[in-house]
Coordinates of C-alpha atoms in Angstrom, one line a residue:
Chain A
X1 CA 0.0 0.0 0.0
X2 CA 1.6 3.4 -1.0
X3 CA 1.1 6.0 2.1
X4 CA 0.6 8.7 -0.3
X5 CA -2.1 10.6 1.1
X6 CA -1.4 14.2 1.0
X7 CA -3.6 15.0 4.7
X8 CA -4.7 18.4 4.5
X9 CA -6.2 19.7 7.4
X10 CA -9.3 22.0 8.7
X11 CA -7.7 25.7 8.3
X12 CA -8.6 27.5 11.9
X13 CA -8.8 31.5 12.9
X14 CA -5.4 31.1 14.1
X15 CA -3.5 29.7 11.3
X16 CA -5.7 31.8 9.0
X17 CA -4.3 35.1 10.6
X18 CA -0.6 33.4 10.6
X19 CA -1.2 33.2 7.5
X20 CA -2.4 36.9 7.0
X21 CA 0.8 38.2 8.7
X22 CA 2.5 36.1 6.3
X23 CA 1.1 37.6 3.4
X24 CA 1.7 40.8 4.7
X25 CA 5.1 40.4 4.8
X26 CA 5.9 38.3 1.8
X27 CA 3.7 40.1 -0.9
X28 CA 5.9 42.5 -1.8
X29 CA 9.6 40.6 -1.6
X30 CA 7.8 38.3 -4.0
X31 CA 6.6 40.4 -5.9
X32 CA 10.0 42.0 -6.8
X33 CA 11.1 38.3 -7.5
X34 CA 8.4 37.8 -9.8
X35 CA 8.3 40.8 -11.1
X36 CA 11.8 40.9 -12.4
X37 CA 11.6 37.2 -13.7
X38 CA 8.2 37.8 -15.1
X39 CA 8.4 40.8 -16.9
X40 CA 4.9 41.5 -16.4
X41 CA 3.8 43.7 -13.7
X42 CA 0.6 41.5 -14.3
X43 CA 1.8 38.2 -14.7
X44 CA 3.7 38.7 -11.5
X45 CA 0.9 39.6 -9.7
X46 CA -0.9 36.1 -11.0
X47 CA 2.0 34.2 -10.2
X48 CA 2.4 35.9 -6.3
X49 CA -1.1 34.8 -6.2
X50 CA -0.9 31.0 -7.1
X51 CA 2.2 31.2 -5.1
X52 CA 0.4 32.6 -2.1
X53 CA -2.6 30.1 -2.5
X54 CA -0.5 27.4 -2.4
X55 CA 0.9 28.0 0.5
X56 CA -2.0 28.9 2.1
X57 CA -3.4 25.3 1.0
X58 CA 0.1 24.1 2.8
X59 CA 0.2 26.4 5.5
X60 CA -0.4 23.7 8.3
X61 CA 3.3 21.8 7.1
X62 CA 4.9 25.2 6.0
X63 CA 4.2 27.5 9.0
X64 CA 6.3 24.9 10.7
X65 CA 9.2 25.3 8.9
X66 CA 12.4 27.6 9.4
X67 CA 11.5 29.7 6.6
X68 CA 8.3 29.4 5.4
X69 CA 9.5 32.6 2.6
X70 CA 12.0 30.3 1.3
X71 CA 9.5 27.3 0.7
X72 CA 7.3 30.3 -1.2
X73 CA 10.1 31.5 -2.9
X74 CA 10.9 27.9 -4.3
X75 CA 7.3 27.7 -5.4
X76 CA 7.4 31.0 -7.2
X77 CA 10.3 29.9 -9.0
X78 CA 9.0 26.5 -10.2
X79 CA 5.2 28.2 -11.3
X80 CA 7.3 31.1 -12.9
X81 CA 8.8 28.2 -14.6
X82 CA 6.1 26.3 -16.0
X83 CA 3.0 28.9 -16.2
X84 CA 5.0 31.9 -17.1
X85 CA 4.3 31.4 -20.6
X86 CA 0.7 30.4 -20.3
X87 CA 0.2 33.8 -17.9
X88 CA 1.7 35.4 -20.5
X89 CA -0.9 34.2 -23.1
X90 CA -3.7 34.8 -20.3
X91 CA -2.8 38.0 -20.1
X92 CA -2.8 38.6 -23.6
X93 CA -6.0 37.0 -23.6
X94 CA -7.4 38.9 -20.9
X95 CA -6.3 42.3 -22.6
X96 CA -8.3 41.4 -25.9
X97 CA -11.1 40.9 -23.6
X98 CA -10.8 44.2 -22.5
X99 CA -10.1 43.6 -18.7
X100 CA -7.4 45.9 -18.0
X101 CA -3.7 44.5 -17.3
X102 CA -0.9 46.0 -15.9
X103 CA 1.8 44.7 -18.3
X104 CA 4.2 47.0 -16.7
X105 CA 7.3 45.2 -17.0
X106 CA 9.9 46.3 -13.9
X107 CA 11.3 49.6 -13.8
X108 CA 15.2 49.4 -15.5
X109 CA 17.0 52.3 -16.9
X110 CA 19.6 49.9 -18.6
X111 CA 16.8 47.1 -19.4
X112 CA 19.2 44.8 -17.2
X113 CA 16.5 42.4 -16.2
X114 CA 15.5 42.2 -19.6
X115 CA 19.0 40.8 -20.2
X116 CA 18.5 38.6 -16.7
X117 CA 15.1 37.4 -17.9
X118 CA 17.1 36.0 -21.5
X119 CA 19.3 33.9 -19.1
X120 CA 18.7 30.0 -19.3
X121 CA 16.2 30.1 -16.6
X122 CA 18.4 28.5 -13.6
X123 CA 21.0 31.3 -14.3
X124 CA 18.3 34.0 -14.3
X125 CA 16.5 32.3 -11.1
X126 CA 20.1 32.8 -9.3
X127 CA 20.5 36.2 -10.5
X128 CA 17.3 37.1 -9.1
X129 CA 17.9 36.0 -5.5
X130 CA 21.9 36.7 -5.7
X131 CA 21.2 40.8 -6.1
X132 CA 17.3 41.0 -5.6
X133 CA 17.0 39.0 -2.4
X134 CA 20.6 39.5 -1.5
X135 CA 21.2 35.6 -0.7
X136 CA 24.7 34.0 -0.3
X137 CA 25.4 31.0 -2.4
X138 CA 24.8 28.6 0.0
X139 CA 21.5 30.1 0.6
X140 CA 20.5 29.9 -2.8
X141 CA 21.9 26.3 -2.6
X142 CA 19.5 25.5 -0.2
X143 CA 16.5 27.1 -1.7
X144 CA 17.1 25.7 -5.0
X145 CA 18.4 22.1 -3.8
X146 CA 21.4 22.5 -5.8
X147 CA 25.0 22.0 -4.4
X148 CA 26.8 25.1 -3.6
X149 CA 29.1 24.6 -6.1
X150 CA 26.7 24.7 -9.5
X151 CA 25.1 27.8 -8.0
X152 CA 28.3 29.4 -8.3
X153 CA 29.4 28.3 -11.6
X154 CA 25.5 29.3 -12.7
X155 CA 25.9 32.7 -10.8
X156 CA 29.4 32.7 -12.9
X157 CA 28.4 32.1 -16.1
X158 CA 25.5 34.7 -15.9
X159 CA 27.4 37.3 -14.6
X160 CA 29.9 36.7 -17.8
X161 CA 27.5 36.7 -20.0
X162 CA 25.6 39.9 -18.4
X163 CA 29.1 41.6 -18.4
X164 CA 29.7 40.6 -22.1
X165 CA 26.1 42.3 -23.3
X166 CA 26.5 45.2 -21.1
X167 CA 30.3 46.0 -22.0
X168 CA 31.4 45.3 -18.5
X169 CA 34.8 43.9 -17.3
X170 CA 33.4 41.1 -14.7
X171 CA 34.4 42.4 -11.5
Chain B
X1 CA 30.8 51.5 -13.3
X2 CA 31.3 47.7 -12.6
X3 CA 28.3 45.3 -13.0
X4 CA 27.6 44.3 -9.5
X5 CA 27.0 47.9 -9.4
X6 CA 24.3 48.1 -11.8
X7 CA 23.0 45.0 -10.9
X8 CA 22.1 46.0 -7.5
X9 CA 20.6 49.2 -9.1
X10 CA 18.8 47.4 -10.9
X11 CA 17.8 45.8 -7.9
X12 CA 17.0 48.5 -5.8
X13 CA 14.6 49.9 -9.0
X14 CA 12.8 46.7 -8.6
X15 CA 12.8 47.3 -4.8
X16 CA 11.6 50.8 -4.6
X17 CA 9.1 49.5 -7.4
X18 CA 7.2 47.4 -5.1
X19 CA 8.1 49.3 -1.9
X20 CA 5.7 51.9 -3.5
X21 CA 3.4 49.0 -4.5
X22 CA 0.4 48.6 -2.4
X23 CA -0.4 44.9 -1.1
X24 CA -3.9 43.7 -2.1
X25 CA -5.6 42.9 0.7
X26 CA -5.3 39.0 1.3
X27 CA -8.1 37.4 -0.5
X28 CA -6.2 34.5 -0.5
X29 CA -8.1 32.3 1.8
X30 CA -11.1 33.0 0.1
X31 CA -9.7 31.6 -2.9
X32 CA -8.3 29.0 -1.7
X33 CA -9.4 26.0 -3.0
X34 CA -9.3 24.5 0.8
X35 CA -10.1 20.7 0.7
X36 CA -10.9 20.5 4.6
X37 CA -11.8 16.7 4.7
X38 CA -12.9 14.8 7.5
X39 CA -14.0 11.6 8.2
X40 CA -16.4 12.0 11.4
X41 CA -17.5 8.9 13.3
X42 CA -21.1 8.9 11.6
X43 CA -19.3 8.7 7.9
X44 CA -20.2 12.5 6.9
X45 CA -18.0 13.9 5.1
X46 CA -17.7 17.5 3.9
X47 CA -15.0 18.6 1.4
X48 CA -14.8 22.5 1.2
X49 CA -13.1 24.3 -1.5
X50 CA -14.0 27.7 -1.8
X51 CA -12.7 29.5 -4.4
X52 CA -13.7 33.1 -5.7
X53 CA -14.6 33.4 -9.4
X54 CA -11.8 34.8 -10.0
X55 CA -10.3 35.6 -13.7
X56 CA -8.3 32.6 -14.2
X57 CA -10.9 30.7 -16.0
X58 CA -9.7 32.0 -18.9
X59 CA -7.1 29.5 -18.1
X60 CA -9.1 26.6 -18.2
X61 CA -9.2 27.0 -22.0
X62 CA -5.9 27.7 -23.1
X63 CA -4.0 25.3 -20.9
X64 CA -5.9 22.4 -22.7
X65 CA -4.6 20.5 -25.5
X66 CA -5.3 20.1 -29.4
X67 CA -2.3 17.5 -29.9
X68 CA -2.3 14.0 -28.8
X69 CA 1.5 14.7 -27.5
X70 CA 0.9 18.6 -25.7
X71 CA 4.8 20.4 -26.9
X72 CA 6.8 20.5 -23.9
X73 CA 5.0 17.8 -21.7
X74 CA 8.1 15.5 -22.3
X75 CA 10.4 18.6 -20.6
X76 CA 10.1 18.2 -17.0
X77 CA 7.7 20.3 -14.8
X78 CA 4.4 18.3 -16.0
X79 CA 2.5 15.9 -13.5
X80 CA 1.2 14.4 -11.6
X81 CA 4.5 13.9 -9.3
X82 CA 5.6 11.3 -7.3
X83 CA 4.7 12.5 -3.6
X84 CA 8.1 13.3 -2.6
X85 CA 8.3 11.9 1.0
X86 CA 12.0 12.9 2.0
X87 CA 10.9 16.6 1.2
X88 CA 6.9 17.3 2.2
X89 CA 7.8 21.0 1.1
X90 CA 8.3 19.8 -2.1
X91 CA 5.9 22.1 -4.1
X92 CA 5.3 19.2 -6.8
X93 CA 3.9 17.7 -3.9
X94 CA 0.9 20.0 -4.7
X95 CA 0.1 18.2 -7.8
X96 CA 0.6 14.6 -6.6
X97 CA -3.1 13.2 -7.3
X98 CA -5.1 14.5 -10.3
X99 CA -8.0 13.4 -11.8
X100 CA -9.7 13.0 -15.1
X101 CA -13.4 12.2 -16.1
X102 CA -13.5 9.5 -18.0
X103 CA -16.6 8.0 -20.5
X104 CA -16.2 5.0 -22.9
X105 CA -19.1 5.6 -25.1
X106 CA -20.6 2.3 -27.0
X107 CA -22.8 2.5 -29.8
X108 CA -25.4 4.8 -27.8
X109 CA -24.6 3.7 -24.2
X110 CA -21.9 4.6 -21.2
X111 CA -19.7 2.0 -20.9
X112 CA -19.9 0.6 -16.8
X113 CA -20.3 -2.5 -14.9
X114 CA -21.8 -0.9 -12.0
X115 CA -24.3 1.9 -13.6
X116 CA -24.0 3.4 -17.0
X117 CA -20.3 5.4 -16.8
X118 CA -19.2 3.7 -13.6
X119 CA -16.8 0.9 -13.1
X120 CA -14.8 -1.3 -10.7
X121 CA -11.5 -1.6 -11.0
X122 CA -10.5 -5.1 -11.8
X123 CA -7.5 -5.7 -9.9
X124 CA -6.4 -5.3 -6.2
X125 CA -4.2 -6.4 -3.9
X126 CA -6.2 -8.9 -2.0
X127 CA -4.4 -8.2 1.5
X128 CA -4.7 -3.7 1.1
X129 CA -7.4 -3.6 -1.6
X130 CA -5.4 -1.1 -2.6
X131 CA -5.9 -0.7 -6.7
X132 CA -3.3 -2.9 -8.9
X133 CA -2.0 -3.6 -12.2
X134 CA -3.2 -7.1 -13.7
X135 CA -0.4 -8.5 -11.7
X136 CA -2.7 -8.3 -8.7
X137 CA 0.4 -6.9 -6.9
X138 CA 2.2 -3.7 -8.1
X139 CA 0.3 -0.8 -7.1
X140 CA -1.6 1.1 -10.0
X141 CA -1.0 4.9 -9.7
X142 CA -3.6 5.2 -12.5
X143 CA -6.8 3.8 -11.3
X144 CA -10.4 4.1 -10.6
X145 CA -12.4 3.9 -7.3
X146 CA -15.9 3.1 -9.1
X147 CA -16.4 6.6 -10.2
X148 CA -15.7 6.8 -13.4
X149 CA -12.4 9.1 -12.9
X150 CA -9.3 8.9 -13.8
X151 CA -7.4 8.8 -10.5
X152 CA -3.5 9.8 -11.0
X153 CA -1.5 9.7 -7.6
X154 CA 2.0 7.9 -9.1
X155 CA 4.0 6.2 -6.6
X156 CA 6.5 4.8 -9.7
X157 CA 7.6 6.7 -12.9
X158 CA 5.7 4.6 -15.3
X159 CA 2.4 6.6 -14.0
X160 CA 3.8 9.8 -13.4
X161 CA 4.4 12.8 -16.0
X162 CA 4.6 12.0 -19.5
X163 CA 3.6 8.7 -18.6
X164 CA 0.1 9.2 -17.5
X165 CA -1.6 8.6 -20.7
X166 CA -4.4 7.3 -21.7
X167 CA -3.2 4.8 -22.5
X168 CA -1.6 3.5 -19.5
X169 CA -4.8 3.9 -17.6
X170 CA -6.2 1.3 -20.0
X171 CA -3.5 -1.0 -19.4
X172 CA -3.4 -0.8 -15.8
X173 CA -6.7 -1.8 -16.0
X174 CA -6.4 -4.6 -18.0
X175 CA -7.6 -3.1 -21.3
X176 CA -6.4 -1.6 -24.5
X177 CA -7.4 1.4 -26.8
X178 CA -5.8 2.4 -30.1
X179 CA -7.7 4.1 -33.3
X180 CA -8.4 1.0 -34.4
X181 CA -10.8 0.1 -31.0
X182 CA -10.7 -0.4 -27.6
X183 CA -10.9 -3.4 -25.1
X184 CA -12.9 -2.7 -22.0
X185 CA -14.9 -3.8 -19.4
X186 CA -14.9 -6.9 -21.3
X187 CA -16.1 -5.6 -24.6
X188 CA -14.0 -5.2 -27.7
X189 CA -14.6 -3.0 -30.2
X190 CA -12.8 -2.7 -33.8
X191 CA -13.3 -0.2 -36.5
X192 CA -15.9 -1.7 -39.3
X193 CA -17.9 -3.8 -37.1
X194 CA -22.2 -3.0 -36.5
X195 CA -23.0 0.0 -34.5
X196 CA -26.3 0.9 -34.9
X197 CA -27.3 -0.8 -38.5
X198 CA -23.8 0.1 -40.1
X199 CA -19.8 0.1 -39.5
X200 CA -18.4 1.8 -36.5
X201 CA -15.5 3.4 -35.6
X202 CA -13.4 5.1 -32.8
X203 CA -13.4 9.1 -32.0
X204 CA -12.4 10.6 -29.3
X205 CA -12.4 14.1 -27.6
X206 CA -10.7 15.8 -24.3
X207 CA -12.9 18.5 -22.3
X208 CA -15.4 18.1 -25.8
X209 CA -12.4 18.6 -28.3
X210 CA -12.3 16.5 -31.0
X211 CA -8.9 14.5 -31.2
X212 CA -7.2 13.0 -33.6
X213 CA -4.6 10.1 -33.4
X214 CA -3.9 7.5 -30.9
X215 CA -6.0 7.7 -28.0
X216 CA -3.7 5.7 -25.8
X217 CA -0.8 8.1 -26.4
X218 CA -3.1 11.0 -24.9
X219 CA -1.0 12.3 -22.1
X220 CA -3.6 13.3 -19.5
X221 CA -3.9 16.7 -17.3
X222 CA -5.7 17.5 -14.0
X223 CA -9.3 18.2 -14.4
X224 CA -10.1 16.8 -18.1
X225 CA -12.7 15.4 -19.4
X226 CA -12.0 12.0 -22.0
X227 CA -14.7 10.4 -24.0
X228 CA -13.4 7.6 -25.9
X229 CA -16.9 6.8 -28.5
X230 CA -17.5 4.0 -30.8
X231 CA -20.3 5.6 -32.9
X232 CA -21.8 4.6 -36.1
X233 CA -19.3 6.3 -38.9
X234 CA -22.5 8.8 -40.4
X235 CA -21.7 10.1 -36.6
X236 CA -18.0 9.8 -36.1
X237 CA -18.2 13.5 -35.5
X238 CA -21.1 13.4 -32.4
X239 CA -19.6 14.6 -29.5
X240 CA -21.9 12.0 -27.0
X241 CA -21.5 14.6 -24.4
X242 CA -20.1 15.0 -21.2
X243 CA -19.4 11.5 -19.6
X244 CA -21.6 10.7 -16.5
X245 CA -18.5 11.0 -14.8
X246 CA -17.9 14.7 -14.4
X247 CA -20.2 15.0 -11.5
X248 CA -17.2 12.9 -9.7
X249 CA -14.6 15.5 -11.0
X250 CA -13.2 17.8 -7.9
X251 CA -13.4 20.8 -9.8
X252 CA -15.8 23.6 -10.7
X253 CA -17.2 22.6 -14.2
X254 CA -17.2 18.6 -12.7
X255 CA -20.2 19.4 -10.6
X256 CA -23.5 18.9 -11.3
X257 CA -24.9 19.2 -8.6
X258 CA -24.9 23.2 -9.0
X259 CA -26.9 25.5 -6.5
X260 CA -27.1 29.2 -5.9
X261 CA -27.9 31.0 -2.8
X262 CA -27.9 34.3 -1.7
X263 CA -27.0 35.5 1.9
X264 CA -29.4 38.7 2.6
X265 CA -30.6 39.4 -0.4
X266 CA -32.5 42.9 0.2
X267 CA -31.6 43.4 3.6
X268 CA -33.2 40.2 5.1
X269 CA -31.5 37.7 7.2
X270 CA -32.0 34.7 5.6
X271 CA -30.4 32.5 3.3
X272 CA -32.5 32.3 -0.4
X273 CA -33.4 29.4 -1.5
X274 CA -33.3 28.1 2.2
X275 CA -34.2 24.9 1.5
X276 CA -33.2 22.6 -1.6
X277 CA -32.3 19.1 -3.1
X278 CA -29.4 17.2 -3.8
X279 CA -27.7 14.2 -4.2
X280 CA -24.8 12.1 -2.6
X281 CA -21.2 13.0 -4.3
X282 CA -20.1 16.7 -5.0
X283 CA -22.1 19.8 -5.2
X284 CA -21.0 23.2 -6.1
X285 CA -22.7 26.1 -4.5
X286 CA -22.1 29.4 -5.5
X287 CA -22.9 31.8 -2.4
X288 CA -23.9 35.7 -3.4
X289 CA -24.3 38.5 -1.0
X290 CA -26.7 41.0 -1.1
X291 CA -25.0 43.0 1.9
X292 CA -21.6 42.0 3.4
X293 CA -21.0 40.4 6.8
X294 CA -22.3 36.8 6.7
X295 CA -21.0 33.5 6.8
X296 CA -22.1 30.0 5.5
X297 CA -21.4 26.8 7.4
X298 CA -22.5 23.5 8.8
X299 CA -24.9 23.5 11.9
X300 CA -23.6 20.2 12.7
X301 CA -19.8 20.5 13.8
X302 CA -19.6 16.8 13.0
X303 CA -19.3 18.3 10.0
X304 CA -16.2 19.8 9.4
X305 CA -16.6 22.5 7.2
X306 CA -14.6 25.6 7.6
X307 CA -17.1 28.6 7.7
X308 CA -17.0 30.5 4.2
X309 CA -17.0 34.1 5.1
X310 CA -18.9 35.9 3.1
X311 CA -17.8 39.2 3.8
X312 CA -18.2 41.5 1.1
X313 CA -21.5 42.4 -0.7
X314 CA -22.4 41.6 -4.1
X315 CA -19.7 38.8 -4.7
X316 CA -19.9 35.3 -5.3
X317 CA -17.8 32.9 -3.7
X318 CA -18.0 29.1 -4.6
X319 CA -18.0 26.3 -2.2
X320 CA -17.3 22.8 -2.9
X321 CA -19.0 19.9 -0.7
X322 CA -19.1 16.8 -0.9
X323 CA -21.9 14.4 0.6
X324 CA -21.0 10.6 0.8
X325 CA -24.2 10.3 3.0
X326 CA -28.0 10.9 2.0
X327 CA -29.6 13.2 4.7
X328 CA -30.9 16.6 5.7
X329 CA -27.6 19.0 6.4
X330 CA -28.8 22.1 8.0
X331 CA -26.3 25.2 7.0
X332 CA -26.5 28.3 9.0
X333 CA -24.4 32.3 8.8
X334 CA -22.2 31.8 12.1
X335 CA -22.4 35.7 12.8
X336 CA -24.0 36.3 16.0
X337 CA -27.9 36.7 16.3
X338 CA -28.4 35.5 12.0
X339 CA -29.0 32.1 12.9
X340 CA -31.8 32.8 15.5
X341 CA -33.2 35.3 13.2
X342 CA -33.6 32.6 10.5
X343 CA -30.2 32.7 8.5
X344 CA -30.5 28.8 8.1
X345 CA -31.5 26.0 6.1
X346 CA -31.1 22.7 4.8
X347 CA -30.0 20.4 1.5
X348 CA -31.9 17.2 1.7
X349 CA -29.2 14.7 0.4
X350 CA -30.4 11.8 -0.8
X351 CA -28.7 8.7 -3.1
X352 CA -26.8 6.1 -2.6
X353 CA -23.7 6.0 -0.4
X354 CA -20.3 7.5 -2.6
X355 CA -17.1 6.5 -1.6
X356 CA -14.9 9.6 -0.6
X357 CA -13.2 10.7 -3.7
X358 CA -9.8 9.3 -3.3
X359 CA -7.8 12.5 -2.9
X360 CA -9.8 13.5 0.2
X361 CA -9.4 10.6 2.2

């Protein structure tokens, strides 16, 4: 018999407002995150959403960990991942339909995230949390369940190839 | 200037961005799709998911599939996962047990050995019950639970991501489907014989799409809907309709049983329709408000339904219940003084006995 039931238990008052000040405090970090990777004011905003729901639907297992913002984080990676392209096309949808959309992408003077956002996605992902969430290595190793090592060669390779496009000398 | 200086202004642009930003207030529980499930000790079960109709239901359209192969499913980041047990904050974990409505139409009739569209599944471990492939031993991830659906909860790779197809489900099972026909439920079926006074032949559509190619190669998502017909070939083309399935489907266009009630409309406290009729499995209710400040719950707290709030006016928010019991459930607003004032009322339930759909239990 597998034990693969996923127990998901009666949300009370108290978790519920756990959960509020956890929203609270999250919305905007993610939102930067998403934002930047995203492109879409709009599409961030969607995926901050489905992030937060999730962990709402969670909540009971992830309020018990360490850092419940780096469980979030992790999710709003993966959805950016696999829905950002189907937001995107939602979105577009939505904007024939009339509804109005915030499409704003992030404010950049030098279109850097642009450039972050053409990054193979694990490179871009590190990017993001290297300067944007200001997280060591090892951090990001954790979040992203990759040994410390490959974060630094991705963080390494993306800051070449940043460098290159911007005319920098890698510092 | 060097580039970890422009990064982090780059950063700090984004930063101030969303510094500026105001947070929406938290509607998140509302949306939330929570799937509170209980088994009390008198077998009554209530699933709630409440959910607000919100604009992602354009979604439901474009994430379904016009190719027999959907591009990218092979590249990672498609379910249903594995539950990963080392890691409960895995968020793949999330999508660990879909489901799919499933109908094998035959020549006018829904395929099923227990009613039209419902069927057991044939093999199970005789010690756990516990749904297997023909071996009688290895654990099926794809399976039914006489209900018509699709049930995808992989414990192996063979029934996890690209590889919960179709056509897998009909081998799990025992059975085979191709273009050319289908085995099932011990019928066969082959292109060219009688259906209804002349030759037959397969079609097949997902969420009322018509398909083309192999059936079995279908690669399946949460929440669709497969008919797999054998029709007369004047008809190849006639969609049979939704399977009788659906109504088993956890999800908002599954449920048939549909109801709408309103929470104080014009000022009075009472629920409108107070009273109404439905039948064992799910039932989708969508709650309106007239004014704001109400709630809609279970009198009995055997029952364990997490109040809806229904705190703003003129919105709908959607709860999900599901009754494996017939009886009368009384539902009353929780906010004091409503109830005694007559902010209650009751679904008479009746049917047979459903098993608890397998992801709630």
């Amino acid at each position: 018999m597998h034990a693969m039931k996923m127990v998901q238990p009666v949300m009370t008052a108290t978790t519920t407002a756990e959960f509020d000040a956890f929203y609270g405090e999250q919305y905007q970090p993610l939102m930067r995150l998403a934002w930047a990777l995203a492109g879409s004011k709009a599409v961030a905003e969607d995926l901050v959403q489905e992030t937060m729901l999730r962990v709402y639907r969670h909540w009971s297992k992830v309020a018990g960990y360490d850092r419940p913002g780096a469980w979030a984080r992790r999710v709003l990676l993966n959805l950016a991942t696999s829905r950002g392209r189907r937001l995107t096309v939602e979105a577009r949808g939505l904007a024939r339909l009339g509804k109005p959309r915030d499409t704003t992408p992030p404010p950049d003077d030098e279109d850097i995230w642009t450039l972050v956002r053409a990054l193979p996605k694990r490179e871009a992902q590190v990017v993001a949390l290297f300067y944007l969430e200001d997280m060591t290595v090892d951090e990001i190793a954790t979040l992203l369940e990759s040994p410390a090592g490959t974060i630094k060669s991705l963080l390494h390779r993306a800051r070449k190839s940043l460098a290159e496009q911007l005319g920098e000398v890698e510092s | 200037m060097s580039l970890d200086d422009r990064m982090r202004r780059a950063a700090e642009r984004v930063e101030g961005a969303t510094m500026n930003m105001e947070v929406p207030e938290n509607e998140v529980p509302r949306r939330a799709r929570v799937r509170t499930i209980t088994r009390a000790s008198a077998g009554v079960v209530a699933l709630v998911a409440i959910t607000l109709l919100a604009v992602s239901t354009i979604g439901v359209t474009t994430h379904k599939h016009a190719d027999v192969a959907k591009p990218g499913a092979s590249a990672g980041g498609v379910g249903p996962f594995i539950v990963n047990q080392e890691n409960p904050s895995d968020p793949h974990n999330a999508d660990s047990h879909w489901h799919a409505a499933l109908g094998v139409w035959n020549c006018g009739q829904w395929m099923g050995d227990i009613k039209p569209g419902t069927w057991k599944w044939p093999n199970h471990n005789a010690q756990t019950a516990s749904p297997t492939l023909p071996d009688g031993s290895t654990y099926a991830g794809m399976h039914s639970h006489e209900d018509g659906i699709i049930h995808m909860e992989p414990a192996y790779p063979a029934d996890a991501g690209k590889n919960a197809t179709v056509g897998r489900y009909f081998d799990s099972g025992g059975w085979t489907v191709s273009t050319d026909g289908f085995f099932f439920l011990n019928t066969a079926r082959h292109n060219g014989q009688p259906c209804n006074g002349e030759a037959g032949q397969i079609s097949w559509w997902v969420n009322g799409q018509q398909m083309h190619g192999d059936p079995a190669s279908y690669k399946l998502y949460d929440n669709d809907t497969v008919v797999i017909a054998y029709l007369p070939q004047s008809h190849a083309d006639a969609y049979p309709g939704n399977p009788p399935s659906v109504v088993n489907l956890p999800s908002e266009a599954g449920a048939l049983n549909h109801f709408n009630i309103t929470a104080d409309s014009g000022g009075a406290l009472k629920f409108v329709p107070s009273s109404f009729n439905a039948t064992t499995g799910i039932a989708e209710i969508d709650l309106t408000t007239g004014a704001a400040g109400h709630s809609f719950t279970f009198a009995d707290p055997a029952i364990h339904f997490s109040a809806v709030n229904l705190s703003d006016s003129r919105t709908t928010t959607k709860a999900y219940l599901f009754f494996a019991k017939p009886g009368d459930y009384q539902f009353m607003c929780t906010i004091p003084g409503h109830a005694a004032a007559g902010e209650t009322g009751v679904i008479h339930v009746t049917g047979s006995e459903q098993p608890l759909p397998h992801n709630l239990r």
